[in-house]
Amino acid sequence: GIVSHQKAMLMTRILPSKIDCQQNQHLQQQQRRTMAGHNKWSKIKHKKGANDVARLKAFSKATRAIIAAGRACGGDMDNVQFQSCIDRAKQLQVPKERIQSAIDNATGKAKNDGLSADLEHIRYDAMLNIDGKKVACIITALSDNRNRTFPNVRTIITKSGRGEMLPTSNLSYLFRHAGVVLVNSCDSTDDAFLECALDAGGTDVDFDDENRSAMITCGPADLWNLVSALKAAGHQTEDFEHRYIPESSVPINQDNQEKLEILLKKLNEDEDITHVYHNAVVE
């Protein structure tokens, strides 16, 4: 009787512990599922938040470009550069009220919304060090405060790019400053188009007959005149801008490319930076 009683007492101590283990395992599984769901949702929210921030920065850059172009032309709504900035903002799906606010700001119909009257275009030259590869880089910005923009650019270049800032125009021998226009619905047999492009300042026309398009290069001072002439002749200009075209290239591998892309992303995330040009080419 004593032995049976002891066994019973032992079972009463053992059985609850087994149940507790099962319950703990069940709870742990639930927690893992909950945490997995939480982590997934956190990642989704983080990604959405990052996309929202990037979109807002793109909107800000687009509206600042409208303001700068509008002020430069005195609010002339027929100005090609002013119109192109408005069109690009629409392509980015910037809300209509923000576009109109930027136009009003540029034409003097509204206050400057916290922006200085002097939005200026700035160029920075830098030499990056990507695992021993010297990559030349030209950065353009649109800023109302040089004292804010330069330190931000310098920090990214020196820390993320392990590079150095150079005097402006120091890298001009490695890049050609040019205007570039992309035109749709044309081909190399269209003599009238070619004549129009060359007469308006085009220096080189590169045709893509398969896609019926062409890229026209011109001097930087001739870009707006070229675009106006093409539009007046009824040609479809898909895009146009000033670019710094590398005269030579520096070969990099896939690992170098990933590091370079991280740096370029950081630069483009800065609200003042408009374009980043470099001479690296993946082998």
XYZ file of C-alpha atoms in Angstrom, residues 14-212:
199
model
C 5.428 13.830 -12.993
C 2.182 14.182 -14.960
C 1.727 17.903 -14.330
C 5.303 18.541 -15.406
C 4.651 16.739 -18.734
C 1.508 18.782 -19.276
C 3.441 21.926 -18.467
C 6.076 20.968 -21.057
C 3.426 20.393 -23.697
C 1.782 23.695 -22.845
C 5.138 25.458 -22.961
C 5.908 23.903 -26.338
C 2.501 24.985 -27.614
C 3.014 28.502 -26.293
C 6.497 28.679 -27.811
C 5.117 27.595 -31.185
C 2.411 30.251 -30.940
C 5.010 32.844 -30.003
C 7.223 31.829 -32.920
C 4.272 32.110 -35.286
C 3.307 35.437 -33.755
C 6.877 36.736 -33.936
C 7.223 35.509 -37.517
C 4.046 37.359 -38.421
C 5.219 40.394 -36.471
C 8.622 40.367 -38.209
C 6.975 40.009 -41.615
C 4.598 42.869 -40.880
C 7.451 44.971 -39.497
C 9.432 44.413 -42.690
C 6.411 45.345 -44.810
C 5.835 48.494 -42.754
C 9.545 49.368 -42.895
C 9.657 48.856 -46.679
C 6.466 50.883 -47.145
C 7.854 53.611 -44.906
C 11.099 53.708 -46.890
C 9.165 53.886 -50.160
C 7.004 56.695 -48.783
C 10.095 58.670 -47.757
C 11.717 58.135 -51.164
C 8.533 59.230 -52.939
C 8.238 62.386 -50.838
C 11.877 63.259 -51.562
C 11.264 62.745 -55.282
C 8.235 65.024 -55.033
C 10.297 67.657 -53.245
C 13.059 67.522 -55.869
C 10.498 67.819 -58.671
C 8.769 70.859 -57.168
C 12.076 72.571 -56.397
C 13.095 72.053 -60.043
C 9.838 73.722 -61.143
C 10.478 76.682 -58.858
C 14.090 77.119 -59.994
C 13.236 76.858 -63.714
C 10.250 79.176 -63.348
C 12.227 81.834 -61.520
C 15.047 81.603 -64.070
C 12.689 82.342 -66.978
C 10.648 84.971 -65.150
C 7.597 82.724 -64.943
C 7.253 82.344 -68.724
C 4.883 79.367 -69.106
C 6.047 78.875 -72.707
C 9.644 78.340 -71.612
C 10.799 74.837 -72.636
C 12.803 74.152 -69.466
C 9.980 75.335 -67.212
C 7.457 73.176 -69.079
C 9.738 70.135 -68.978
C 10.049 70.382 -65.182
C 6.264 70.539 -64.870
C 5.872 67.537 -67.194
C 8.383 65.497 -65.184
C 6.546 66.269 -61.965
C 3.344 65.003 -63.574
C 5.129 61.831 -64.700
C 6.209 61.260 -61.097
C 2.545 61.655 -60.099
C 3.238 64.613 -57.859
C -0.159 65.772 -56.522
C -1.725 68.496 -58.671
C -1.968 70.924 -55.769
C 1.785 70.610 -55.089
C 2.608 71.223 -58.752
C 0.316 74.257 -58.852
C 1.820 75.555 -55.617
C 5.315 75.276 -57.135
C 4.160 77.076 -60.310
C 2.583 79.850 -58.242
C 5.787 80.111 -56.232
C 7.881 80.331 -59.412
C 5.649 82.930 -61.059
C 5.408 85.100 -57.962
C 1.758 84.329 -57.234
C 2.507 82.728 -53.870
C 4.994 82.879 -51.030
C 8.132 80.815 -51.341
C 6.987 78.108 -48.877
C 10.160 78.369 -46.837
C 12.539 78.228 -49.818
C 15.041 81.005 -50.292
C 14.535 83.136 -53.367
C 17.975 81.944 -54.507
C 17.818 78.295 -55.511
C 21.119 77.690 -57.255
C 22.627 74.908 -59.309
C 25.877 73.599 -57.804
C 28.457 71.130 -59.093
C 30.783 69.010 -56.961
C 33.746 66.947 -58.204
C 34.903 63.905 -56.246
C 37.227 60.938 -56.626
C 35.877 57.736 -55.108
C 37.972 54.826 -53.864
C 36.084 51.582 -54.524
C 38.432 48.839 -53.301
C 41.417 50.593 -54.809
C 39.598 51.577 -57.999
C 39.637 55.331 -58.572
C 36.190 56.300 -59.863
C 35.629 59.882 -60.979
C 32.312 61.383 -59.952
C 30.463 64.627 -60.732
C 27.502 65.520 -58.525
C 24.967 68.217 -59.344
C 22.664 69.798 -56.786
C 19.886 72.358 -56.526
C 20.153 74.091 -53.191
C 19.063 77.158 -51.285
C 21.842 76.675 -48.737
C 25.403 75.782 -49.777
C 26.430 75.525 -46.117
C 24.015 72.610 -45.726
C 24.582 70.827 -49.022
C 28.376 70.667 -49.175
C 28.952 69.056 -45.743
C 26.280 66.446 -46.523
C 27.906 65.544 -49.841
C 31.408 65.530 -48.331
C 30.334 63.186 -45.522
C 28.890 60.642 -47.965
C 31.923 60.822 -50.278
C 34.572 60.549 -47.568
C 32.860 57.972 -45.353
C 30.811 55.781 -47.685
C 32.942 56.258 -50.796
C 36.309 56.487 -49.014
C 37.027 59.267 -51.448
C 37.868 62.932 -51.480
C 36.239 66.135 -52.655
C 38.058 67.989 -55.415
C 37.883 71.585 -56.612
C 34.947 72.214 -58.948
C 35.789 71.507 -62.610
C 38.851 69.487 -61.564
C 37.448 66.460 -63.416
C 36.344 68.306 -66.554
C 39.009 66.503 -68.587
C 37.282 63.172 -67.836
C 33.728 64.254 -68.736
C 32.037 66.099 -71.566
C 29.234 68.460 -70.583
C 26.478 68.128 -73.174
C 22.798 68.415 -73.868
C 21.029 65.150 -74.715
C 17.619 64.772 -76.358
C 15.733 61.481 -76.845
C 13.266 61.504 -79.739
C 10.581 58.925 -80.595
C 9.018 57.967 -83.954
C 12.011 58.670 -86.163
C 14.614 56.708 -88.113
C 17.806 57.209 -90.086
C 15.917 57.550 -93.385
C 14.150 60.711 -92.189
C 16.271 63.409 -93.828
C 13.973 66.218 -92.666
C 14.415 65.153 -89.033
C 18.187 64.911 -89.379
C 18.372 68.333 -91.027
C 16.215 69.868 -88.280
C 18.408 68.381 -85.543
C 21.687 69.517 -87.070
C 20.439 73.005 -87.982
C 19.238 73.566 -84.392
C 22.623 72.771 -82.845
C 22.795 68.980 -82.749
C 26.360 67.701 -83.056
C 25.691 63.960 -83.121
C 22.619 61.827 -83.871
C 22.586 58.179 -82.803
C 19.684 56.273 -84.376
C 17.986 53.163 -82.996
C 16.009 52.080 -86.060
C 14.654 48.974 -84.341
C 12.804 51.108 -81.799
C 12.386 54.055 -84.181
